[in-house]
Amino acid sequence: MKVKAIGAITTAICMTAVSLAGCAMPSVSSEGSSQAATAERAVTEAADVDADGKVTIRVVDWSDGSQQRREEFHKKYMEQHPDINIEYTMLTVDQFKNTIITMIKSGEGPDLFPIPVGMTLDTALNENWFQPLNPYVTEEFRQKFDPLSFDEGITHKGDDWYTITELMPTIQCLFFYNRDVLNAAGVTEVPKTYSEFREACKKITEYGKGSVFGLIDGGKQVNRLDVLARSMAAAAGGKIAATQKVLTDQGRAPYDCDGMKQAMGLMEQLVADGSIHPDTVNISAPEAREMFAQGQAGFLCQGMWCIAQWGKNYPDLNYGVMAVPVPDGMNNTFVQQGELSPWMGLYSQSKHPQEAADYLMALYSEEYGYQSGCVEDGTFVSVIPEINEKYMTNEIMKQYYTIANETAKIVPTITKRDEKANDFYREVKDVQPSLGAILQGVLSQSITDYEPELERLADASTQEWQRAANAVGLDYSELEFPNWDQTEDYVQKDYDALK
């Protein structure tokens, strides 16, 4: 496999690239923008160099969680296709958006690349990024996919298939616990409620004497804190949309609902107890994942992607998975199910569309072992049901998958109700400080009274959502789903009932 150099930062990128599931794209600093530009120049300058006279397929993404399996796949694919060179560039998620936009504007987009996190298929098609896959992939290939991995506005536009999702959506907010740490601290039961969780964190912190703490997380990444806040608020009964999505409750952005206040209150209590690892607000999700595995904390809130990384780097780690804690006395509450998201698409200006599509079909085939290897490792749940049935053998992955299915429900999404919602998402602007930033402030103690901050966020978000809806001609009331029962999956019949 040919992996292009990306200036002096190549090694750092390859070693620390953040997976899609682990790190939804944060804002890019001027330093990040400069690095992204450096990466883009290195990629494009070597794009057409092909000394062997072979067809070169250029692929750019951020899949560090499956990096080893991807390398194995590329080696095997090129061995069996000696007329093909694969030039694969892996960036971090936060670099990717600026890099890919610059590449496309220069007319040098790679043959295959994902839609940046937070961007819709509709936006990408309006910018003429992708061409349909239909003419280049086989019907046999299409039939292998779980029908739930296809969705209008995500993978398809009408009859045209534009993007393939990387994995089946799974919640990113379950809690991992280090069994050895809990046992050493005298925590004999896996906590389920706020009071049990707080008490367990206290015991661990007291046992640790400054070297081990109750909870650690990647608090430097506000996107991870956003996921944590939303999931805990939902588990506390709040009507909260999935990350980067919009829903109203009684005509208002629900960021100051009781469920959110309870979630923030628990975090504030953990800070007051000294139970949050002191490095939390200064580290990324991958760093928190490493420190948890090293025994520096009892609990960590992240996603399934951790399983494969720990299997490779910490094979003796003794850990388990638990549901999001709920307020005392509450039951029958659920977190937001992960939503299907677009991933890899075929560049509209690709010079080798058939060869690129052949690469995609191989990437998802059992023959080449990429999907099966990732499922076996515990990296993700495949979009190919047959592969899950045969290769989901990792016990921790099974545990995670079972708890996720038991504790998550599908929430409504406005794009399924009205196509103008795509225009709305392009129009709406982020309100600051964001939900993740408020939780970051609570953890760092720079915010000592979170309730007024949540109210300001709810007020400002409501005003911005109203403005954006009016700007694109979307009926603001369509952001509300009055027939939404949080204890049930919101499915097509529920949408139909509102027509």
Coordinates of C-alpha atoms in Angstrom, one line a residue:
M1 CA 0.0 0.0 0.0
K2 CA 1.2 3.5 -0.8
V3 CA 0.4 5.9 2.0
K4 CA 1.5 9.4 1.0
A5 CA 3.7 11.5 3.3
I6 CA 2.0 14.5 4.8
G7 CA 4.9 16.8 5.5
A8 CA 6.3 16.5 9.0
I9 CA 3.0 15.6 10.6
T10 CA 2.5 12.2 8.8
T11 CA 3.6 10.1 11.7
A12 CA 1.6 12.1 14.2
I13 CA -1.5 11.8 12.1
C14 CA -1.2 8.0 11.6
M15 CA -0.6 7.4 15.2
T16 CA -3.2 9.7 16.7
A17 CA -5.9 10.0 14.0
V18 CA -9.3 10.0 15.6
S19 CA -12.0 7.5 14.5
L20 CA -15.4 8.8 13.2
A21 CA -17.2 7.2 16.0
G22 CA -14.7 8.4 18.6
C23 CA -14.5 12.0 17.5
A24 CA -17.2 13.9 15.6
M25 CA -15.5 16.9 14.0
P26 CA -14.7 19.8 16.3
S27 CA -13.9 23.3 15.1
V28 CA -10.5 23.6 13.4
S29 CA -8.1 26.1 14.9
S30 CA -5.8 28.2 12.7
E31 CA -3.0 25.7 13.5
G32 CA -5.3 22.8 12.4
S33 CA -6.2 24.6 9.2
S34 CA -2.5 25.1 8.4
Q35 CA -1.9 21.4 9.0
A36 CA -4.9 20.5 6.9
A37 CA -3.6 22.7 4.0
T38 CA -0.1 21.0 4.3
A39 CA -1.8 17.6 4.1
E40 CA -3.9 18.6 1.1
R41 CA -0.9 19.9 -0.8
A42 CA 1.1 16.7 -0.2
V43 CA -1.8 14.6 -1.3
T44 CA -2.5 16.5 -4.5
E45 CA 1.1 17.0 -5.6
A46 CA 1.7 13.3 -5.9
A47 CA -1.8 12.5 -7.2
D48 CA -0.8 11.5 -10.7
V49 CA 2.6 10.1 -10.1
D50 CA 2.5 6.5 -11.3
A51 CA 5.9 5.2 -12.3
D52 CA 4.6 1.7 -12.8
G53 CA 2.0 2.7 -15.4
K54 CA -0.7 1.3 -13.2
V55 CA -4.2 2.7 -12.5
T56 CA -4.0 4.6 -9.2
I57 CA -7.0 4.8 -6.9
R58 CA -6.8 7.6 -4.4
V59 CA -8.7 7.2 -1.1
V60 CA -8.8 9.7 1.8
D61 CA -10.6 9.1 5.1
W62 CA -10.1 9.0 8.9
S63 CA -10.6 5.3 9.8
D64 CA -7.8 5.0 12.4
G65 CA -9.9 2.5 14.4
S66 CA -9.5 -0.1 11.7
Q67 CA -6.1 1.0 10.4
Q68 CA -4.4 -2.4 10.7
R69 CA -7.3 -4.2 9.0
R70 CA -7.3 -1.6 6.2
E71 CA -3.5 -2.1 5.6
E72 CA -4.0 -5.8 5.4
F73 CA -6.9 -5.3 3.0
H74 CA -4.8 -3.0 0.7
K75 CA -1.9 -5.4 0.6
K76 CA -4.2 -8.3 -0.3
Y77 CA -6.2 -6.3 -2.9
M78 CA -3.1 -5.1 -4.7
E79 CA -1.6 -8.6 -4.7
Q80 CA -4.7 -9.8 -6.5
H81 CA -4.9 -6.7 -8.7
P82 CA -1.4 -6.1 -9.9
D83 CA -2.7 -3.4 -12.3
I84 CA -3.9 -1.3 -9.4
N85 CA -2.1 1.1 -7.0
I86 CA -3.9 2.2 -3.9
E87 CA -2.8 5.6 -2.5
Y88 CA -4.5 5.8 0.9
T89 CA -4.3 8.9 3.1
M90 CA -5.7 8.8 6.6
L91 CA -6.3 12.2 8.2
T92 CA -7.7 13.1 11.6
V93 CA -11.4 13.9 11.6
D94 CA -10.8 17.5 12.5
Q95 CA -8.4 18.0 9.5
F96 CA -10.6 16.2 7.0
K97 CA -13.2 18.8 6.3
N98 CA -10.9 21.6 5.4
T99 CA -8.6 19.3 3.4
I100 CA -11.3 17.7 1.3
I101 CA -12.9 21.0 0.5
T102 CA -9.6 22.5 -0.7
M103 CA -8.9 19.4 -2.8
I104 CA -12.2 19.5 -4.5
K105 CA -12.1 23.2 -5.2
S106 CA -8.7 22.7 -6.9
G107 CA -10.2 19.9 -9.0
E108 CA -8.0 17.3 -7.4
G109 CA -10.5 15.4 -5.3
P110 CA -9.6 11.7 -4.5
D111 CA -11.5 9.0 -6.2
L112 CA -13.2 7.9 -2.9
F113 CA -13.8 9.9 0.2
P114 CA -16.4 10.3 2.9
I115 CA -18.8 13.1 3.5
P116 CA -17.4 15.3 6.4
V117 CA -19.1 14.8 9.8
G118 CA -22.0 17.2 10.0
M119 CA -22.5 17.7 6.3
T120 CA -25.6 16.2 4.6
L121 CA -25.6 14.3 1.3
D122 CA -27.9 17.0 -0.1
T123 CA -25.2 19.6 0.5
A124 CA -22.5 17.4 -1.1
L125 CA -24.7 16.8 -4.2
N126 CA -25.4 20.5 -4.5
E127 CA -21.7 21.1 -4.6
N128 CA -21.3 18.3 -7.2
W129 CA -19.0 16.2 -5.1
F130 CA -20.3 12.7 -6.0
Q131 CA -21.7 10.7 -8.8
P132 CA -24.1 7.7 -8.5
L133 CA -22.7 4.3 -7.7
N134 CA -25.5 2.5 -9.6
P135 CA -23.7 2.2 -13.0
Y136 CA -20.5 0.7 -11.4
V137 CA -21.7 -1.8 -8.7
T138 CA -23.5 -5.0 -9.1
E139 CA -27.0 -6.0 -8.0
E140 CA -25.4 -8.9 -6.1
F141 CA -23.3 -6.4 -4.1
R142 CA -26.4 -4.3 -3.3
Q143 CA -28.4 -7.3 -2.1
K144 CA -25.8 -8.1 0.6
F145 CA -26.5 -4.9 2.6
D146 CA -28.9 -4.6 5.5
P147 CA -31.9 -2.7 4.1
L148 CA -31.7 -0.5 7.1
S149 CA -28.3 0.7 5.9
F150 CA -30.0 2.5 3.0
D151 CA -31.9 5.7 3.6
E152 CA -33.2 8.6 1.5
G153 CA -31.0 11.7 2.0
I154 CA -28.3 9.6 3.7
T155 CA -27.1 7.1 1.1
H156 CA -29.7 7.7 -1.7
K157 CA -31.3 10.5 -3.6
G158 CA -34.3 9.0 -5.3
D159 CA -33.2 5.9 -7.2
D160 CA -29.5 6.9 -7.2
W161 CA -27.1 5.4 -4.7
Y162 CA -24.4 7.9 -3.7
T163 CA -22.8 6.9 -0.5
I164 CA -22.1 3.7 1.5
T165 CA -22.4 4.0 5.2
E166 CA -19.3 2.5 7.0
L167 CA -21.2 0.7 9.8
M168 CA -24.5 0.1 11.3
P169 CA -25.3 2.9 13.8
T170 CA -24.7 2.0 17.4
I171 CA -24.8 4.4 20.4
Q172 CA -21.5 6.0 21.4
C173 CA -22.3 6.7 25.0
L174 CA -22.2 3.5 27.0
F175 CA -19.9 3.4 30.0
F176 CA -16.9 1.1 30.3
Y177 CA -15.7 0.1 33.7
N178 CA -12.3 -1.3 34.8
R179 CA -13.1 -4.4 36.8
D180 CA -9.7 -4.5 38.5
V181 CA -10.0 -0.9 39.6
L182 CA -13.6 -1.4 40.9
N183 CA -12.5 -4.6 42.8
A184 CA -9.5 -2.9 44.4
A185 CA -11.7 0.0 45.5
G186 CA -14.3 -2.3 47.0
V187 CA -17.0 -1.5 44.5
T188 CA -18.9 -4.8 44.3
E189 CA -21.9 -3.9 42.1
V190 CA -22.0 -2.2 38.7
P191 CA -23.8 1.1 39.3
K192 CA -27.1 1.8 37.7
T193 CA -28.4 5.0 39.3
Y194 CA -26.9 8.4 39.9
S195 CA -26.3 7.8 43.6
E196 CA -24.7 4.4 43.0
F197 CA -22.5 5.9 40.3
R198 CA -21.5 8.8 42.5
E199 CA -20.7 6.5 45.4
A200 CA -18.6 4.2 43.2
C201 CA -16.6 7.1 41.9
K202 CA -16.0 8.3 45.4
K203 CA -14.7 4.9 46.5
I204 CA -12.4 4.7 43.6
T205 CA -11.0 8.2 44.1
E206 CA -10.4 7.6 47.8
Y207 CA -8.7 4.3 47.0
G208 CA -6.6 5.9 44.3
K209 CA -5.1 8.6 46.6
G210 CA -4.4 11.0 43.7
S211 CA -3.4 8.4 41.1
V212 CA -6.8 6.8 40.2
F213 CA -10.1 8.6 39.8
G214 CA -13.7 7.7 39.3
L215 CA -14.4 9.0 35.8
I216 CA -12.2 10.1 32.9
D217 CA -13.2 11.3 29.5
G218 CA -11.9 13.2 26.5
G219 CA -13.0 16.6 27.8
K220 CA -10.8 18.5 25.3
Q221 CA -13.3 17.4 22.6
V222 CA -16.5 19.3 23.1
N223 CA -18.2 16.8 20.7
R224 CA -17.6 14.0 23.1
L225 CA -19.0 16.0 26.0
D226 CA -22.0 16.9 23.8
V227 CA -22.7 13.1 23.3
L228 CA -22.3 12.6 27.1
A229 CA -24.7 15.4 28.0
R230 CA -27.3 14.4 25.4
S231 CA -27.3 10.8 26.3
M232 CA -27.5 11.4 30.1
A233 CA -30.3 13.9 29.6
A234 CA -32.2 11.5 27.5
A235 CA -31.7 8.7 30.1
A236 CA -33.1 11.2 32.6
G237 CA -36.3 11.6 30.6
G238 CA -35.4 14.6 28.4
K239 CA -36.6 14.9 24.8
I240 CA -33.3 15.6 23.3
A241 CA -32.2 15.0 19.6
A242 CA -29.2 13.0 18.6
T243 CA -25.9 14.8 18.2
Q244 CA -25.9 17.5 15.5
K245 CA -29.6 17.2 15.1
V246 CA -32.5 19.5 16.0
L247 CA -35.8 18.8 17.8
T248 CA -38.1 21.0 19.8
D249 CA -40.1 20.3 22.9
Q250 CA -43.2 22.5 23.3
G251 CA -41.8 24.8 20.6
R252 CA -38.5 25.3 22.3
A253 CA -34.9 24.1 22.1
P254 CA -34.9 21.6 25.1
Y255 CA -31.4 22.3 26.4
D256 CA -32.7 23.5 29.7
C257 CA -35.1 20.7 30.4
D258 CA -35.1 18.9 33.7
G259 CA -33.3 15.9 32.3
M260 CA -30.4 18.1 31.1
K261 CA -30.2 19.9 34.5
Q262 CA -30.1 16.6 36.3
A263 CA -27.3 15.3 34.1
M264 CA -25.2 18.5 34.6
G265 CA -26.0 18.3 38.3
L266 CA -24.4 14.8 38.5
M267 CA -21.3 16.0 36.8
E268 CA -21.1 19.0 39.1
Q269 CA -21.3 16.6 42.1
L270 CA -18.6 14.4 40.7
V271 CA -16.3 17.5 40.3
A272 CA -17.1 18.6 43.9
D273 CA -16.2 15.1 45.1
G274 CA -12.9 15.2 43.3
S275 CA -14.0 12.1 41.4
I276 CA -13.2 13.4 37.8
H277 CA -9.7 12.8 36.6
P278 CA -8.0 16.2 36.7
D279 CA -6.6 15.8 33.2
T280 CA -10.1 15.3 31.7
V281 CA -10.6 18.8 30.3
N282 CA -7.2 18.8 28.7
I283 CA -7.1 15.4 26.9
S284 CA -8.7 13.9 23.8
A285 CA -10.9 10.9 23.6
P286 CA -8.0 8.6 22.4
E287 CA -5.9 9.8 25.3
A288 CA -8.7 9.2 27.8
R289 CA -9.1 5.7 26.3
E290 CA -5.4 5.0 26.9
M291 CA -5.4 6.3 30.5
F292 CA -8.5 4.3 31.4
A293 CA -6.8 1.1 30.1
Q294 CA -3.7 2.0 32.2
G295 CA -5.9 1.9 35.3
Q296 CA -6.1 5.6 36.0
A297 CA -9.9 5.7 36.2
G298 CA -12.8 3.3 37.0
F299 CA -15.2 4.6 34.3
L300 CA -15.1 6.0 30.8
C301 CA -18.0 7.0 28.5
Q302 CA -17.1 6.2 24.9
G303 CA -18.2 3.9 22.0
M304 CA -17.6 0.5 20.6
W305 CA -14.5 1.6 18.7
C306 CA -12.5 1.2 22.0
I307 CA -12.9 -2.5 22.0
A308 CA -10.6 -3.3 19.1
Q309 CA -8.0 -0.7 20.2
W310 CA -7.8 -2.3 23.7
G311 CA -7.8 -5.8 22.2
K312 CA -4.7 -4.9 20.3
N313 CA -2.8 -2.7 22.8
Y314 CA -4.1 -4.0 26.2
P315 CA -5.1 -7.6 25.6
D316 CA -5.2 -8.3 29.4
L317 CA -7.5 -5.4 30.2
N318 CA -10.2 -6.7 32.5
Y319 CA -13.2 -4.5 31.8
G320 CA -17.0 -4.5 31.2
V321 CA -19.8 -2.4 29.7
M322 CA -22.7 -0.8 31.5
A323 CA -25.7 1.4 30.6
V324 CA -25.9 5.1 31.1
P325 CA -26.7 5.8 34.7
V326 CA -30.2 7.1 35.5
P327 CA -31.6 9.4 38.2
D328 CA -32.7 7.5 41.3
G329 CA -36.2 6.1 41.1
M330 CA -36.4 6.4 37.3
N331 CA -36.9 3.5 34.9
N332 CA -38.1 2.8 31.4
T333 CA -35.9 5.6 30.0
F334 CA -33.7 5.4 26.9
V335 CA -30.9 7.1 25.1
Q336 CA -30.9 8.2 21.5
Q337 CA -30.1 5.4 19.0
G338 CA -27.2 6.3 16.7
E339 CA -28.4 7.6 13.4
L340 CA -27.3 6.2 10.0
S341 CA -24.8 8.5 8.5
P342 CA -23.2 8.8 5.0
W343 CA -19.7 7.7 4.5
M344 CA -17.8 6.9 1.3
G345 CA -18.8 8.2 -2.0
L346 CA -17.4 8.2 -5.6
Y347 CA -15.9 11.6 -6.7
S348 CA -17.9 13.1 -9.6
Q349 CA -14.6 13.9 -11.4
S350 CA -13.0 10.5 -10.8
K351 CA -10.9 9.4 -13.8
H352 CA -11.3 5.7 -12.8
P353 CA -14.8 5.3 -11.5
Q354 CA -15.1 1.6 -12.3
E355 CA -11.8 0.7 -10.6
A356 CA -12.8 2.8 -7.6
A357 CA -16.2 1.1 -7.4
D358 CA -14.4 -2.3 -7.6
Y359 CA -12.3 -1.2 -4.6
L360 CA -15.5 -0.4 -2.7
M361 CA -17.1 -3.7 -3.5
A362 CA -14.0 -5.5 -2.3
L363 CA -13.8 -3.4 0.9
Y364 CA -17.3 -4.8 1.8
S365 CA -16.8 -8.3 0.7
E366 CA -16.1 -11.3 3.0
E367 CA -13.4 -12.5 0.6
Y368 CA -11.0 -9.7 1.4
G369 CA -11.6 -9.9 5.2
Y370 CA -11.9 -6.2 6.0
Q371 CA -15.5 -6.1 7.2
S372 CA -15.2 -9.6 8.8
G373 CA -11.9 -8.6 10.6
C374 CA -13.4 -5.4 12.0
V375 CA -16.4 -7.2 13.3
E376 CA -14.2 -10.0 14.8
D377 CA -12.0 -7.3 16.4
G378 CA -15.0 -5.5 17.9
T379 CA -14.5 -2.3 15.9
F380 CA -18.0 -2.0 14.5
V381 CA -21.2 -3.7 13.5
S382 CA -21.1 -4.4 9.8
V383 CA -23.8 -3.3 7.3
I384 CA -23.6 -6.9 5.9
P385 CA -25.8 -9.0 8.2
E386 CA -24.2 -12.3 7.1
I387 CA -20.8 -11.0 8.3
N388 CA -22.2 -10.1 11.7
E389 CA -23.7 -13.5 12.1
K390 CA -20.5 -15.3 11.3
Y391 CA -17.8 -13.0 12.9
M392 CA -19.3 -11.3 15.9
T393 CA -17.4 -13.5 18.4
N394 CA -15.9 -10.8 20.7
E395 CA -17.7 -11.2 24.0
I396 CA -17.3 -7.5 25.0
M397 CA -18.6 -6.5 21.7
K398 CA -21.6 -8.7 22.2
Q399 CA -22.1 -7.2 25.6
Y400 CA -21.9 -3.7 24.2
Y401 CA -24.3 -4.5 21.4
T402 CA -26.8 -6.1 23.7
I403 CA -26.9 -3.2 26.2
A404 CA -27.0 -0.7 23.3
N405 CA -30.1 -2.5 21.8
E406 CA -31.8 -2.7 25.2
T407 CA -31.2 0.9 26.2
A408 CA -31.5 2.9 23.0
K409 CA -34.6 4.0 21.0
I410 CA -34.8 5.6 17.5
V411 CA -35.7 9.2 17.8
P412 CA -37.5 11.3 15.2
T413 CA -35.5 13.3 12.6
I414 CA -36.8 16.3 10.7
T415 CA -35.2 15.4 7.4
K416 CA -37.6 12.4 7.1
R417 CA -40.5 14.7 7.7
D418 CA -39.7 17.4 5.2
E419 CA -37.0 17.7 2.5
K420 CA -36.6 21.4 3.4
A421 CA -35.0 20.3 6.6
N422 CA -31.8 19.7 4.5
D423 CA -31.9 23.4 3.6
F424 CA -32.5 24.2 7.3
Y425 CA -29.4 22.3 8.4
R426 CA -27.3 24.1 5.8
E427 CA -28.7 27.5 7.0
V428 CA -28.7 27.1 10.8
K429 CA -25.7 28.4 12.7
D430 CA -24.1 27.0 15.8
V431 CA -24.9 28.8 19.0
Q432 CA -22.1 29.3 21.5
P433 CA -21.3 28.3 24.2
S434 CA -22.5 25.0 22.9
L435 CA -23.9 22.2 25.1
G436 CA -20.5 20.4 25.1
A437 CA -18.8 23.7 26.0
I438 CA -21.1 24.2 28.9
L439 CA -20.3 20.7 30.3
Q440 CA -16.6 21.4 29.7
G441 CA -17.1 24.6 31.8
V442 CA -18.7 22.5 34.6
L443 CA -15.9 20.0 34.6
S444 CA -13.2 22.8 34.6
Q445 CA -15.2 24.8 37.2
S446 CA -15.1 27.8 35.0
I447 CA -18.9 27.6 35.0
T448 CA -20.2 27.4 38.6
D449 CA -23.9 27.9 37.8
Y450 CA -24.9 25.8 34.8
E451 CA -28.7 26.5 34.9
P452 CA -28.5 30.1 33.5
E453 CA -26.1 28.9 30.8
L454 CA -28.5 26.2 29.7
E455 CA -31.3 28.7 29.7
R456 CA -29.3 31.1 27.5
L457 CA -28.4 28.2 25.1
A458 CA -32.1 27.2 24.9
D459 CA -33.3 30.7 24.3
A460 CA -30.6 31.5 21.7
S461 CA -31.0 28.1 19.9
T462 CA -34.8 28.6 19.7
Q463 CA -34.3 32.0 18.1
E464 CA -31.7 30.7 15.7
W465 CA -33.9 27.7 14.7
Q466 CA -36.8 29.9 14.1
R467 CA -34.7 32.2 11.9
A468 CA -33.2 29.4 9.9
A469 CA -36.6 27.8 9.4
N470 CA -38.1 31.0 8.2
A471 CA -35.1 31.6 5.9
V472 CA -35.6 28.4 4.0
G473 CA -39.4 28.2 4.1
L474 CA -39.6 25.3 6.6
D475 CA -42.6 25.3 8.9
Y476 CA -41.0 25.7 12.4
S477 CA -43.7 23.5 13.9
E478 CA -42.2 20.6 12.0
L479 CA -39.3 20.5 14.4
E480 CA -41.8 19.2 16.9
F481 CA -43.1 15.6 17.0
P482 CA -46.1 15.6 19.3
N483 CA -46.6 11.8 18.9
W484 CA -43.1 11.0 20.0
D485 CA -43.1 8.4 22.8
Q486 CA -39.5 8.1 24.1
T487 CA -40.1 4.5 25.3
E488 CA -40.7 3.3 21.7
D489 CA -38.8 3.5 18.4
Y490 CA -40.0 6.3 16.2
V491 CA -40.8 4.6 12.9
Q492 CA -42.4 5.3 9.6
K493 CA -46.0 4.9 10.8
D494 CA -45.3 7.6 13.3
Y495 CA -44.2 10.0 10.5
D496 CA -47.3 9.0 8.5
A497 CA -49.6 9.8 11.4
L498 CA -48.5 13.5 11.3
K499 CA -49.3 13.9 7.6

